[in-house]
Tab-separated table of C-alpha atoms and ligand atoms in Angstrom:
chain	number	residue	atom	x	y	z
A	1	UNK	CA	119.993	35.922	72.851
A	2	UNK	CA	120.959	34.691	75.925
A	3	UNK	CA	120.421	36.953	79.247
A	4	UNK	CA	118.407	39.389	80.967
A	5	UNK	CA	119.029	40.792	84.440
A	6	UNK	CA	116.128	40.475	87.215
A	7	UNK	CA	114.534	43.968	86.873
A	8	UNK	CA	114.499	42.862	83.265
A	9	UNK	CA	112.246	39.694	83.268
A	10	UNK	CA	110.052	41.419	86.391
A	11	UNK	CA	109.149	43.936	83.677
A	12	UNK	CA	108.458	41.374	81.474
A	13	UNK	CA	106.487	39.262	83.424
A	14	UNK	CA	104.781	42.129	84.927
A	15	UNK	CA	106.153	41.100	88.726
A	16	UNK	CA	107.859	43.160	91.466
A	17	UNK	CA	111.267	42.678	91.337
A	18	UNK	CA	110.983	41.280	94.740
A	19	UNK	CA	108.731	38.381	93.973
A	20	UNK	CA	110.713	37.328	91.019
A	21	UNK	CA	114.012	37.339	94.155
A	22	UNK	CA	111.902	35.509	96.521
A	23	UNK	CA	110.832	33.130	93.690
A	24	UNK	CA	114.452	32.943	92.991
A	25	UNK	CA	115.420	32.317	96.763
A	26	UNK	CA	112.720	29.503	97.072
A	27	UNK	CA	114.974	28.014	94.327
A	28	UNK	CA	117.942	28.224	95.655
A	29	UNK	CA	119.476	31.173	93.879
A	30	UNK	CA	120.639	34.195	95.800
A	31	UNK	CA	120.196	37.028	93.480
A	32	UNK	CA	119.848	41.046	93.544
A	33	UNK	CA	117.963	43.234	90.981
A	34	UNK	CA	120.882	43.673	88.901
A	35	UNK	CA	121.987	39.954	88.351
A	36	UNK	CA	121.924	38.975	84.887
A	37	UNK	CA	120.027	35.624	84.591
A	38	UNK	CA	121.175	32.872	82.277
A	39	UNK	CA	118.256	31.035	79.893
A	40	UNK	CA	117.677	27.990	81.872
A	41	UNK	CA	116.125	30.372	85.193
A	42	UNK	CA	114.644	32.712	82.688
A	43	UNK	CA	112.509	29.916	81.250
A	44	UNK	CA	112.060	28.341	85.048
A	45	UNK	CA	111.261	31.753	86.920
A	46	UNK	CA	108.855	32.180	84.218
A	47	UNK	CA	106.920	28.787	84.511
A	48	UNK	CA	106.875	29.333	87.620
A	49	UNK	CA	104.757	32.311	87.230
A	50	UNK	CA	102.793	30.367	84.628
A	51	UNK	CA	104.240	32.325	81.753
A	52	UNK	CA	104.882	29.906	78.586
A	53	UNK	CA	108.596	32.208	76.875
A	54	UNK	CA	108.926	30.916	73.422
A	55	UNK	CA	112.443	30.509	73.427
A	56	UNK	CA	115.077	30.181	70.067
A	57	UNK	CA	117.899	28.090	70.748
A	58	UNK	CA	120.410	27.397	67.993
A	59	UNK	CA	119.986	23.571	68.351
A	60	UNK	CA	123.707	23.277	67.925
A	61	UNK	CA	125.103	25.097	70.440
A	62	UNK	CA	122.801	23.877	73.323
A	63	UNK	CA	121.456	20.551	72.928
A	64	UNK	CA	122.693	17.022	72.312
A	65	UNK	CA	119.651	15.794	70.912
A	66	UNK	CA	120.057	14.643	67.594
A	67	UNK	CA	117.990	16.626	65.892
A	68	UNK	CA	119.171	16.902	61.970
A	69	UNK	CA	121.563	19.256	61.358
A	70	UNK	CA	120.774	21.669	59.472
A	71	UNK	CA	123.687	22.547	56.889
A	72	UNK	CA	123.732	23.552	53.375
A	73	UNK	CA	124.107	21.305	50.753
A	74	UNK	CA	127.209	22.953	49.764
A	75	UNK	CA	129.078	22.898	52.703
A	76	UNK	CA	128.670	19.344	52.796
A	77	UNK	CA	131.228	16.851	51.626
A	78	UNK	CA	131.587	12.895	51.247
A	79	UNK	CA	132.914	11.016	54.274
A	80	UNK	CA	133.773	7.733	55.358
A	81	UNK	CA	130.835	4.842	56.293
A	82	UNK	CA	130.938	3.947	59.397
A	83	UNK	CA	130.728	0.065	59.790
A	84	UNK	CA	129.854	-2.318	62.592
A	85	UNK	CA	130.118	-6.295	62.277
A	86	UNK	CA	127.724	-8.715	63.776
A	87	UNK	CA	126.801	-12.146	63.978
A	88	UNK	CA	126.111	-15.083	66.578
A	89	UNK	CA	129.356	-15.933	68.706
A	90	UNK	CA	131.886	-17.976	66.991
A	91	UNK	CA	131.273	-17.470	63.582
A	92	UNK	CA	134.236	-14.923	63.047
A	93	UNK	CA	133.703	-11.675	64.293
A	94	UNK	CA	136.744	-11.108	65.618
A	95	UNK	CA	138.944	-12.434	63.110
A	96	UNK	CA	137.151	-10.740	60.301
A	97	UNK	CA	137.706	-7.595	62.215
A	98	UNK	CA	141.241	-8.290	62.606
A	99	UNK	CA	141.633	-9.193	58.869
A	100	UNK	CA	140.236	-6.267	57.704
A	101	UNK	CA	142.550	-3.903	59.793
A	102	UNK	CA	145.363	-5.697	58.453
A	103	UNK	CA	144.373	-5.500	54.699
A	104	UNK	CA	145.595	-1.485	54.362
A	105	UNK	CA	146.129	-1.278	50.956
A	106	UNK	CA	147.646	1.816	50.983
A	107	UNK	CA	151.206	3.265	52.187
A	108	UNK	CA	150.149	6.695	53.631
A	109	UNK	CA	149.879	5.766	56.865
A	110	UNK	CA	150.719	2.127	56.747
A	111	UNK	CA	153.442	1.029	58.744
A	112	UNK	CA	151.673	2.954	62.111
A	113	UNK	CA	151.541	0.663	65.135
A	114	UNK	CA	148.027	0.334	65.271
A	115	UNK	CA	146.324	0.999	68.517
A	116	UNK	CA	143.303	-0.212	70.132
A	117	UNK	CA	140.776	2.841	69.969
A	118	UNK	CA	137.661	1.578	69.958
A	119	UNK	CA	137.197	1.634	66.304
A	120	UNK	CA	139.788	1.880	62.733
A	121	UNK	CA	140.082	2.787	59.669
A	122	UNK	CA	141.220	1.242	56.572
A	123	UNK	CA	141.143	2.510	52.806
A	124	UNK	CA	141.019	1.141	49.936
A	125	UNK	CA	140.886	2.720	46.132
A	126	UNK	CA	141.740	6.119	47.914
A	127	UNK	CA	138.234	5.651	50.093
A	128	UNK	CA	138.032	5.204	53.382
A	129	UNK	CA	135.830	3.090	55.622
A	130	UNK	CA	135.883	3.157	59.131
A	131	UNK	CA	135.126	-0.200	61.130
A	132	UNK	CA	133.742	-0.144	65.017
A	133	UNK	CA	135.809	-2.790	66.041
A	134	UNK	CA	133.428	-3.843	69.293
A	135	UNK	CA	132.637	-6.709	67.589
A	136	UNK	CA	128.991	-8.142	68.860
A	137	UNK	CA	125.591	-6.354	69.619
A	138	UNK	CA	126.866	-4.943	72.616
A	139	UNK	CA	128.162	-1.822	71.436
A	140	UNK	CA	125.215	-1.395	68.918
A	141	UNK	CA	122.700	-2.063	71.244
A	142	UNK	CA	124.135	-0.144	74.019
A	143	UNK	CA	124.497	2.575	71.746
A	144	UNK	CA	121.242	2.794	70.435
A	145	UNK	CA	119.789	2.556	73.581
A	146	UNK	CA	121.873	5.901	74.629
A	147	UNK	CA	119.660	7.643	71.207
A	148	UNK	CA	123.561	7.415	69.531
A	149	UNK	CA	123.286	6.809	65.956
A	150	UNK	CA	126.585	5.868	64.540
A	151	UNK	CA	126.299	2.792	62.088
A	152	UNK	CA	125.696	3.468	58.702
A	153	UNK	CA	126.660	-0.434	57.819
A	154	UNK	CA	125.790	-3.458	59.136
A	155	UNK	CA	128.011	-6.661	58.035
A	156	UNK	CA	126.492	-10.048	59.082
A	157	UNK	CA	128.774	-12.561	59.486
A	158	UNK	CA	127.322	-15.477	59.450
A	159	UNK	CA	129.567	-19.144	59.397
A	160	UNK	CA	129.182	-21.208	56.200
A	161	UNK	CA	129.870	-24.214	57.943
A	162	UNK	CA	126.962	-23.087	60.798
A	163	UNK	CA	123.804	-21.297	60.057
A	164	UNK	CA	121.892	-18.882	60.918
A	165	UNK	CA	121.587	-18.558	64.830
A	166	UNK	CA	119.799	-16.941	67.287
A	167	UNK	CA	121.861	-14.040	67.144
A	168	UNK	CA	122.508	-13.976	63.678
A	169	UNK	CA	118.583	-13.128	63.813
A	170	UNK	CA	118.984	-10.825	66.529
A	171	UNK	CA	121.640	-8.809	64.703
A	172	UNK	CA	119.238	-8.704	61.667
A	173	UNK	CA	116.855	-7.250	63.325
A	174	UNK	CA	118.782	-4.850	64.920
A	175	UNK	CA	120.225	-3.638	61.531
A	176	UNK	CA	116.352	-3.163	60.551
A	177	UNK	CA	114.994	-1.924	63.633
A	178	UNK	CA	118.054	1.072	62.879
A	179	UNK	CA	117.108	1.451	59.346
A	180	UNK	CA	120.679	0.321	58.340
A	181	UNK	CA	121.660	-1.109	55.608
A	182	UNK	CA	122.769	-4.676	55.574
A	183	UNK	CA	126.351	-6.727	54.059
A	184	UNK	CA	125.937	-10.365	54.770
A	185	UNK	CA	129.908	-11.712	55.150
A	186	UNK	CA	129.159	-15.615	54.447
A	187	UNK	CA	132.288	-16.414	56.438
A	188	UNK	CA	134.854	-19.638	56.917
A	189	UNK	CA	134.511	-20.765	53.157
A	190	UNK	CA	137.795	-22.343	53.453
A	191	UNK	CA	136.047	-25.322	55.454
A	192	UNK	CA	134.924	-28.545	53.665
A	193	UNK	CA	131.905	-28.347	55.127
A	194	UNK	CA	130.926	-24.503	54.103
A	195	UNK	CA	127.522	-24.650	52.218
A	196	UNK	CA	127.100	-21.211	51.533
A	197	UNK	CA	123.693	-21.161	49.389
A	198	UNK	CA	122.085	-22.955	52.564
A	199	UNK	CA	123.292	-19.924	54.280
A	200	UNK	CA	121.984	-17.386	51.192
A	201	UNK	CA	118.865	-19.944	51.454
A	202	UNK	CA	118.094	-19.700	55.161
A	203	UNK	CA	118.452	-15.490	55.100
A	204	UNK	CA	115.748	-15.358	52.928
A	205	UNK	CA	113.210	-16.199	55.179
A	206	UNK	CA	114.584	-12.958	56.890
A	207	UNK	CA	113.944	-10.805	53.586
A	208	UNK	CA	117.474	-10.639	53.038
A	209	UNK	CA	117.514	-12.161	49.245
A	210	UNK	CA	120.740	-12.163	47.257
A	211	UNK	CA	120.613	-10.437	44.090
A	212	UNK	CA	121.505	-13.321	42.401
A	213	UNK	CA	118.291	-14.276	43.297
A	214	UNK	CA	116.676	-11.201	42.689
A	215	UNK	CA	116.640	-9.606	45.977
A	216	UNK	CA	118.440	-6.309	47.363
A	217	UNK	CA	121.292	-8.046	49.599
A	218	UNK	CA	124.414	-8.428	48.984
A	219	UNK	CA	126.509	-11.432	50.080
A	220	UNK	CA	130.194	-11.493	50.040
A	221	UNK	CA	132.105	-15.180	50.114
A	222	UNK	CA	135.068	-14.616	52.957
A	223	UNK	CA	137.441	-16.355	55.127
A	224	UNK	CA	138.652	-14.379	57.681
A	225	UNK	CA	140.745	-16.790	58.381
A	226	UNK	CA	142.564	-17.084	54.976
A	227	UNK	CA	141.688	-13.739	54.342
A	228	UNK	CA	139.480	-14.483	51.004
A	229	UNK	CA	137.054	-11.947	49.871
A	230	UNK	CA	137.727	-9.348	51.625
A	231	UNK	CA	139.053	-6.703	49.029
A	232	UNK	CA	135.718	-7.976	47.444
A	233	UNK	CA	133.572	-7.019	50.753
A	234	UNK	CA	135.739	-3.758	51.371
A	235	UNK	CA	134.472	-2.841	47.619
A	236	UNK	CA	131.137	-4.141	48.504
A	237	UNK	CA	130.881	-1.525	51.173
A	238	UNK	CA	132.047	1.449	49.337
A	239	UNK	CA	129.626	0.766	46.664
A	240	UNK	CA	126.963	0.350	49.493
A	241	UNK	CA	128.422	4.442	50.637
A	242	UNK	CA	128.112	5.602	47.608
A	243	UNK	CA	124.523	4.536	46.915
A	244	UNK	CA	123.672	5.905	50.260
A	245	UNK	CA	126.060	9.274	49.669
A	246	UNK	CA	127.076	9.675	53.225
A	247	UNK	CA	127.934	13.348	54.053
A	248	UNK	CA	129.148	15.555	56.590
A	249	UNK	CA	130.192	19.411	57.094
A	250	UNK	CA	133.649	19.237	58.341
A	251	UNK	CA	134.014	22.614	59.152
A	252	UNK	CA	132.552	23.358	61.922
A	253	UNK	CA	132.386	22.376	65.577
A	254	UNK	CA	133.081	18.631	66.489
A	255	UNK	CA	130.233	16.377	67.978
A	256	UNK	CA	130.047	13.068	67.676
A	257	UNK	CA	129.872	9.607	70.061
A	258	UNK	CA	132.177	8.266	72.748
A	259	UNK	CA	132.672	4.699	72.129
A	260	UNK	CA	134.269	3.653	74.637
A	261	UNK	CA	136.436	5.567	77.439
A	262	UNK	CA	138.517	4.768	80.440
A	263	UNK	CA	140.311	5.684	83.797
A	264	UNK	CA	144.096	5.646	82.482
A	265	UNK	CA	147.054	5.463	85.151
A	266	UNK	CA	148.863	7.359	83.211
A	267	UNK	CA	146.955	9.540	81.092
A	268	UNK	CA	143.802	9.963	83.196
A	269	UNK	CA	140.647	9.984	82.015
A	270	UNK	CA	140.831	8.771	78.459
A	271	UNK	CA	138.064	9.086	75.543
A	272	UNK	CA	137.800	6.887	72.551
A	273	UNK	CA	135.079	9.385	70.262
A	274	UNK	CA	133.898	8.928	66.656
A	275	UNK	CA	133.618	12.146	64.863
A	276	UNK	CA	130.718	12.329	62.649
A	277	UNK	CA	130.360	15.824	62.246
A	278	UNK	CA	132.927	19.268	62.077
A	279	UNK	CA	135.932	18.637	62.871
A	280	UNK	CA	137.803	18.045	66.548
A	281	UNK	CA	141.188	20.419	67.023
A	282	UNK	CA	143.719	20.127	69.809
A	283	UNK	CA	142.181	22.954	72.264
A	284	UNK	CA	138.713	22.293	72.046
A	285	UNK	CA	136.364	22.622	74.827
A	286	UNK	CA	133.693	19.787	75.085
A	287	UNK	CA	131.451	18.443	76.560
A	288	UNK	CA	131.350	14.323	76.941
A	289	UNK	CA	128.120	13.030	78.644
A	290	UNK	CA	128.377	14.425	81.383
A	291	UNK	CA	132.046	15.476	81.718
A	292	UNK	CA	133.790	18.727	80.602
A	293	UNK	CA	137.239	18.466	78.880
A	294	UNK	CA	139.331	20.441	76.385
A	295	UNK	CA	141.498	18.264	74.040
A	296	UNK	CA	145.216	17.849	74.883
A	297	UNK	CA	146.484	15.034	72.305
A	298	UNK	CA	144.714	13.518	69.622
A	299	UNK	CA	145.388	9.881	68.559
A	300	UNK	CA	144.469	8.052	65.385
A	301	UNK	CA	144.144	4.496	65.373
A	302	UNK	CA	147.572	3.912	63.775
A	303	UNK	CA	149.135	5.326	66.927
A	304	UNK	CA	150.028	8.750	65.309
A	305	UNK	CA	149.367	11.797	67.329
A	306	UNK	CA	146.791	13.991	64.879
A	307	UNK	CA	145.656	17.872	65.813
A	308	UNK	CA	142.865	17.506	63.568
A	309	UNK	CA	139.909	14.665	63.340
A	310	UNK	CA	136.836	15.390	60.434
A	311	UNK	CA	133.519	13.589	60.052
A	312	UNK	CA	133.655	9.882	60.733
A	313	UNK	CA	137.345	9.487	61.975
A	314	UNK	CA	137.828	7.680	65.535
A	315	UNK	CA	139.978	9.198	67.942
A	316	UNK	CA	141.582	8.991	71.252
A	317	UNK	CA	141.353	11.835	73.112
A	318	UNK	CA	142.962	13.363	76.500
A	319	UNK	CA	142.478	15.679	78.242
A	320	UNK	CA	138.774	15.214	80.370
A	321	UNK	CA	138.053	15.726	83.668
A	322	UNK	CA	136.205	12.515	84.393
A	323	UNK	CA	135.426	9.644	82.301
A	324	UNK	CA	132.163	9.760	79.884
A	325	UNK	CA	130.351	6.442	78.732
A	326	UNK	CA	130.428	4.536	75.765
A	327	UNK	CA	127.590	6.075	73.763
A	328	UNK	CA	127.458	9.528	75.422
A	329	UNK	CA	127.346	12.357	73.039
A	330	UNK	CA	130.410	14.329	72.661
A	331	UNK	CA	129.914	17.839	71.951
A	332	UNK	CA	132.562	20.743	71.209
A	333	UNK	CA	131.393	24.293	72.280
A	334	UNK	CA	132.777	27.985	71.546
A	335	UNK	CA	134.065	27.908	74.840
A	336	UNK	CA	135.431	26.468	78.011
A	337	UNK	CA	132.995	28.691	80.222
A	338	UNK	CA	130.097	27.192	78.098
A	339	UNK	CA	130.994	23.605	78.027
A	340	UNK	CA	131.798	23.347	81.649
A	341	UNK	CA	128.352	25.056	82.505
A	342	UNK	CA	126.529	22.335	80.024
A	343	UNK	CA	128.656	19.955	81.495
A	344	UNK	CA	127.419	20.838	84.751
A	345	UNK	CA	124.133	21.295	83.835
A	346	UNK	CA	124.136	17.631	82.623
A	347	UNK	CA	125.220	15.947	85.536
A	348	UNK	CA	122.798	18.282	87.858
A	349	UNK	CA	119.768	16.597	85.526
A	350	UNK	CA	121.533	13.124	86.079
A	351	UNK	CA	121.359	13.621	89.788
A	352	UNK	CA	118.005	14.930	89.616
A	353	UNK	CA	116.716	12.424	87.532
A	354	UNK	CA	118.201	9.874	90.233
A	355	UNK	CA	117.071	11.143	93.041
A	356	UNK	CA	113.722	10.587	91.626
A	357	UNK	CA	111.296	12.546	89.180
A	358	UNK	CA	109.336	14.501	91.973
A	359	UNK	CA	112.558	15.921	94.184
A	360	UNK	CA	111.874	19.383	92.186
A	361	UNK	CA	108.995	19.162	89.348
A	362	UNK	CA	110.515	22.319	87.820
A	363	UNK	CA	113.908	21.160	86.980
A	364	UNK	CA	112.888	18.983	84.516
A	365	UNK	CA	111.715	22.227	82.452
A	366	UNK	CA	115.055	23.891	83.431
A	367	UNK	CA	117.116	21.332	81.491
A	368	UNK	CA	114.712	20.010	79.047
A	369	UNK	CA	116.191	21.548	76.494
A	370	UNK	CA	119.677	20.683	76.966
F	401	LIG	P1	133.457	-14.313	67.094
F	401	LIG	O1	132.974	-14.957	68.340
F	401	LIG	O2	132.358	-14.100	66.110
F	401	LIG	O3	134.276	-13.072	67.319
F	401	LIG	O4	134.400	-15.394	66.367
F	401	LIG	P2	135.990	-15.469	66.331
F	401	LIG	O5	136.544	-14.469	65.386
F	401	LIG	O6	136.528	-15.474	67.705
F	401	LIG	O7	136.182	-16.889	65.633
F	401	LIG	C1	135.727	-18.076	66.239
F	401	LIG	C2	136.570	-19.233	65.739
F	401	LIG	O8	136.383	-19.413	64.338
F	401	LIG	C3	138.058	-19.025	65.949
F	401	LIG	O9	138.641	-20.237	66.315
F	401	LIG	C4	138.550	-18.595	64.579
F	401	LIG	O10	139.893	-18.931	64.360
F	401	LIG	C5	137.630	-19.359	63.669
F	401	LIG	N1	137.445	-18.697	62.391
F	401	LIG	C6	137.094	-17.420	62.173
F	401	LIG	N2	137.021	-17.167	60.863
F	401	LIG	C7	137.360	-18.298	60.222
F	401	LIG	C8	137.466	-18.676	58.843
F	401	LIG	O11	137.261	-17.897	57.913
F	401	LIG	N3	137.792	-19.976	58.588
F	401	LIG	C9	138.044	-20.877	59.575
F	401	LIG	N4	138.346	-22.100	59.209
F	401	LIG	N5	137.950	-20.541	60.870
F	401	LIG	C10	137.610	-19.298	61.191
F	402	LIG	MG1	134.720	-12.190	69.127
């Protein structure tokens, strides 16, 4: 796999050596007879010459896209959901968010400072469930916009002494549109006026039907607020992960999402990724976006610094050379030599792509399959 010099794929292509140079020259890439060409002007030197190569990439190492992973059943083991909350503006995002983080019925690691890292965990009956804490469709539309898949739950929160709202639509049909799952919160049930079967009532005409009424959605009475119902939502959730038996191979290679990321004074360029699969060490090389890094620290959301991070854990990483965007893929490689070069790669496409489609035809095939 891999690389062939120039005198190599002239043979194959049934060229001088010399054209396949001058080809490469016209191209930008001084080379001799000897040089060993990597895959990407293999494939373009060839289309170039109108030859179609067939080429076998291990999807892991060199692309991003999310194709499914391929991993055997057996190397495959339970993690945590990963949940995001929406709802229209005011009817408790934020402080259901909030509530939740604080509800860590557990010691273990209780008793951390929690930090701000773009997302948290909390358990509860030894499980875990891991919360996005962007609250809002921002970071779930932004995300799925970027192809980033990282919602496997979708709680509604929708205000029993409101309604349903414009965006309490929108976020419904954003949780369709992604084929996830949906956990309507009925929220502020502490208020006199809460009327939450006019809530239930109103949903229907959105197909979501409690199963009290013989429909498939499950509602949850909370007040974020007096923190009510939330063990009872938590629960709701894990039952929710279990019918869906979410699964990941932790041992292997990290990739996963940034969520968000930053210019630090401090620390520099800062990361805030969700691993969803393999597992992220102190040392990796990776690839963020566009930006090459290799991890320095590691911090979990309760402010402790970790060296290891498995399938569906959020993390704040160090330790990049510029700063990625919320919803780029993240990507560890076997080494630092390959991850800057995808890295680089990357951004080369970026440019291209922004300095318009037509600059140079051919380097859309170059990188295509990155
Ligand atoms: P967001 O815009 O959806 O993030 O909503 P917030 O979390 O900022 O809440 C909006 C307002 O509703 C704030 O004043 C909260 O204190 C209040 N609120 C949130 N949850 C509850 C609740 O369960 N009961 C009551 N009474 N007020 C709540
Ligand atoms: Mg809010």
């Amino acid at each position: 796999r891999g690389t062939m010099t120039v005198g190599d794929l002239a043979k194959l292509l049934h060229k001088d050596a010399s054209e396949v140079i001058k080809k490469l020259i016209s191209l930008g890439v001084m080379a001799t007879i000897n040089q060993e060409l990597d895959m990407d002007t293999i494939l373009l030197i060839a289309s170039e010459f109108g030859v179609e190569v067939e080429v076998k990439i291990p999807v892991e190492e060199d692309t991003f896209e999310t194709v499914e992973e391929v991993d055997d059943e057996a190397d495959l083991s339970t993690r945590p959901p990963v949940v995001t909350i929406m709802g229209h503006v005011d009817h408790g995002k934020t402080t259901l968010l909030d509530a939740i983080r604080h509800t860590n019925v557990t010691g273990g690691e209780a008793g951390g400072i929690t930090q701000h890292i773009g997302a948290y965990q909390v358990e509860i009956n030894h499980k875990k469930i891991t919360f996005l804490d962007t609250p809002g469709h921002e970071a779930f539309t932004l995300m799925r916009a970027r192809g980033a898949q990282v919602t496997d739950i979708t709680i509604i929160v929708v205000a029993a002494d409101d309604g349903v709202m414009p965006q309490t639509v929108e976020a419904v049909n954003h949780a369709k549109a992604a084929g996830v799952p949906i956990i309507v919160a009925v929220n502020k049930i502490d208020k006199p006026d809460a009327d939450p079967d006019k809530i239930k009532q109103a949903l229907t005409e959105y197909e979501l039907v409690p199963e009290e009424w013989g429909g498939d959605t499950i509602f949850v009475n909370v007040s974020a607020k007096q923190r009510l119902g939330l063990e009872e939502l938590l629960e709701m959730i894990l039952l929710v992960a279990e019918v869906n038996d979410y699964k990941a191979n932790s041992d292997k290679r990290a990739r996963g999402t940034v969520i968000e990321a930053e210019l630090d004074k401090g620390k520099g360029p800062v990361a805030r990724v969700l691993v969803q699969h393999g597992s992220l060490k102190i040392g990796d090389a990776f690839v963020a976006g566009n930006c090459f890094g290799r991890v320095r620290a590691m911090v979990n959301d309760k402010g402790r610094r970790i060296k290891e991070a498995g399938p569906s854990t959020p993390v704040e990483i160090t330790g990049l050379t510029e700063v990625p965007l919320a919803g780029d893929p993240f990507m560890v490689f076997e080494d630092e030599r390959k991850a800057r070069a995808i890295a680089d790669r990357r951004s080369i496409k970026q440019r291209q792509s922004e300095l318009g489609a037509n600059s140079r035809v051919t380097l859309d095939d170059l990188f295509k399959h990155i």
